[in-house]
Amino acid sequence: MEILFWLVPPALVTLGAMVWVSWLGREGRGEVDRDVAVRRLAKALEKDHRAKQPPRPARETDRSTGIAVRPTRRAS
């Protein structure tokens, strides 16, 4: 049991860091006005979110043969 006492200092430091970070994070965020939040949401939803690149073709799946090393494919 005495050999586990070396865990106490790191556990206390970790616990202290968690409390410190959580305490600092409490006041870091201010309240956002509901109307402002609704406008931001509406603006984000109106954006065109299409991909800039065309979609990639579906990947061909290899059938499982149970062999660890598969043969190389020829370039098409």
PDB file of C-alpha atoms in Angstrom:
ATOM      1  CA  MET A   1       0.000   0.000   0.000  1.00  0.00           C
ATOM      2  CA  GLU A   2       2.861   2.378   0.772  1.00  0.00           C
ATOM      3  CA  ILE A   3       4.183   1.986  -2.736  1.00  0.00           C
ATOM      4  CA  LEU A   4       1.021   3.642  -4.092  1.00  0.00           C
ATOM      5  CA  PHE A   5       1.718   6.879  -2.194  1.00  0.00           C
ATOM      6  CA  TRP A   6       3.746   8.111  -5.164  1.00  0.00           C
ATOM      7  CA  LEU A   7       0.416   8.449  -7.001  1.00  0.00           C
ATOM      8  CA  VAL A   8      -0.901  11.047  -4.549  1.00  0.00           C
ATOM      9  CA  PRO A   9       1.098  14.110  -5.737  1.00  0.00           C
ATOM     10  CA  PRO A  10       0.284  13.626  -9.461  1.00  0.00           C
ATOM     11  CA  ALA A  11      -3.363  12.968  -8.618  1.00  0.00           C
ATOM     12  CA  LEU A  12      -3.544  16.152  -6.534  1.00  0.00           C
ATOM     13  CA  VAL A  13      -1.869  18.201  -9.270  1.00  0.00           C
ATOM     14  CA  THR A  14      -4.254  16.786 -11.870  1.00  0.00           C
ATOM     15  CA  LEU A  15      -7.273  17.460  -9.697  1.00  0.00           C
ATOM     16  CA  GLY A  16      -6.049  20.985  -8.976  1.00  0.00           C
ATOM     17  CA  ALA A  17      -5.509  21.667 -12.687  1.00  0.00           C
ATOM     18  CA  MET A  18      -8.996  20.387 -13.509  1.00  0.00           C
ATOM     19  CA  VAL A  19     -10.575  22.636 -10.872  1.00  0.00           C
ATOM     20  CA  TRP A  20      -8.507  25.634 -11.986  1.00  0.00           C
ATOM     21  CA  VAL A  21      -9.377  25.223 -15.673  1.00  0.00           C
ATOM     22  CA  SER A  22     -13.048  24.663 -14.964  1.00  0.00           C
ATOM     23  CA  TRP A  23     -13.142  27.758 -12.736  1.00  0.00           C
ATOM     24  CA  LEU A  24     -11.455  29.920 -15.383  1.00  0.00           C
ATOM     25  CA  GLY A  25     -13.766  28.617 -18.088  1.00  0.00           C
ATOM     26  CA  ARG A  26     -16.927  29.559 -16.205  1.00  0.00           C
ATOM     27  CA  GLU A  27     -16.707  33.279 -16.858  1.00  0.00           C
ATOM     28  CA  GLY A  28     -14.946  33.058 -20.217  1.00  0.00           C
ATOM     29  CA  ARG A  29     -18.191  32.903 -22.174  1.00  0.00           C
ATOM     30  CA  GLY A  30     -20.539  35.827 -22.143  1.00  0.00           C
ATOM     31  CA  GLU A  31     -24.258  35.598 -22.690  1.00  0.00           C
ATOM     32  CA  VAL A  32     -25.305  36.026 -26.309  1.00  0.00           C
ATOM     33  CA  ASP A  33     -28.502  37.896 -27.023  1.00  0.00           C
ATOM     34  CA  ARG A  34     -31.198  35.544 -28.288  1.00  0.00           C
ATOM     35  CA  ASP A  35     -31.950  37.721 -31.329  1.00  0.00           C
ATOM     36  CA  VAL A  36     -28.277  37.834 -32.273  1.00  0.00           C
ATOM     37  CA  ALA A  37     -28.032  34.063 -31.943  1.00  0.00           C
ATOM     38  CA  VAL A  38     -31.114  33.575 -34.142  1.00  0.00           C
ATOM     39  CA  ARG A  39     -29.675  35.900 -36.815  1.00  0.00           C
ATOM     40  CA  ARG A  40     -26.351  34.022 -36.771  1.00  0.00           C
ATOM     41  CA  LEU A  41     -28.145  30.689 -37.076  1.00  0.00           C
ATOM     42  CA  ALA A  42     -30.285  31.935 -39.960  1.00  0.00           C
ATOM     43  CA  LYS A  43     -27.215  33.299 -41.766  1.00  0.00           C
ATOM     44  CA  ALA A  44     -25.376  29.991 -41.329  1.00  0.00           C
ATOM     45  CA  LEU A  45     -28.357  27.980 -42.577  1.00  0.00           C
ATOM     46  CA  GLU A  46     -28.743  30.167 -45.674  1.00  0.00           C
ATOM     47  CA  LYS A  47     -25.165  29.607 -46.819  1.00  0.00           C
ATOM     48  CA  ASP A  48     -24.511  27.338 -49.745  1.00  0.00           C
ATOM     49  CA  HIS A  49     -22.756  24.337 -48.188  1.00  0.00           C
ATOM     50  CA  ARG A  50     -22.108  22.359 -51.324  1.00  0.00           C
ATOM     51  CA  ALA A  51     -18.737  20.745 -51.657  1.00  0.00           C
ATOM     52  CA  LYS A  52     -16.183  22.783 -53.597  1.00  0.00           C
ATOM     53  CA  GLN A  53     -14.874  19.664 -55.284  1.00  0.00           C
ATOM     54  CA  PRO A  54     -16.923  17.106 -57.168  1.00  0.00           C
ATOM     55  CA  PRO A  55     -17.640  13.966 -55.170  1.00  0.00           C
ATOM     56  CA  ARG A  56     -15.106  11.196 -55.484  1.00  0.00           C
ATOM     57  CA  PRO A  57     -16.156   7.955 -57.118  1.00  0.00           C
ATOM     58  CA  ALA A  58     -17.112   5.142 -54.793  1.00  0.00           C
ATOM     59  CA  ARG A  59     -14.163   3.047 -53.680  1.00  0.00           C
ATOM     60  CA  GLU A  60     -14.053  -0.498 -54.923  1.00  0.00           C
ATOM     61  CA  THR A  61     -13.980  -2.933 -52.073  1.00  0.00           C
ATOM     62  CA  ASP A  62     -11.814  -6.017 -52.196  1.00  0.00           C
ATOM     63  CA  ARG A  63     -13.483  -9.272 -51.487  1.00  0.00           C
ATOM     64  CA  SER A  64     -11.998 -11.048 -48.535  1.00  0.00           C
ATOM     65  CA  THR A  65      -9.900 -14.060 -49.521  1.00  0.00           C
ATOM     66  CA  GLY A  66      -8.429 -14.752 -46.118  1.00  0.00           C
ATOM     67  CA  ILE A  67      -4.910 -14.109 -47.427  1.00  0.00           C
ATOM     68  CA  ALA A  68      -2.925 -11.485 -45.543  1.00  0.00           C
ATOM     69  CA  VAL A  69      -1.056 -10.136 -48.599  1.00  0.00           C
ATOM     70  CA  ARG A  70      -3.144  -9.154 -51.582  1.00  0.00           C
ATOM     71  CA  PRO A  71      -1.724  -9.021 -55.100  1.00  0.00           C
ATOM     72  CA  THR A  72      -0.911  -5.598 -56.530  1.00  0.00           C
ATOM     73  CA  ARG A  73      -3.320  -4.073 -58.996  1.00  0.00           C
ATOM     74  CA  ARG A  74      -2.416  -2.902 -62.461  1.00  0.00           C
ATOM     75  CA  ALA A  75      -2.745   0.820 -63.164  1.00  0.00           C
ATOM     76  CA  SER A  76      -5.751   1.466 -65.410  1.00  0.00           C
TER      77      SER A  76
END
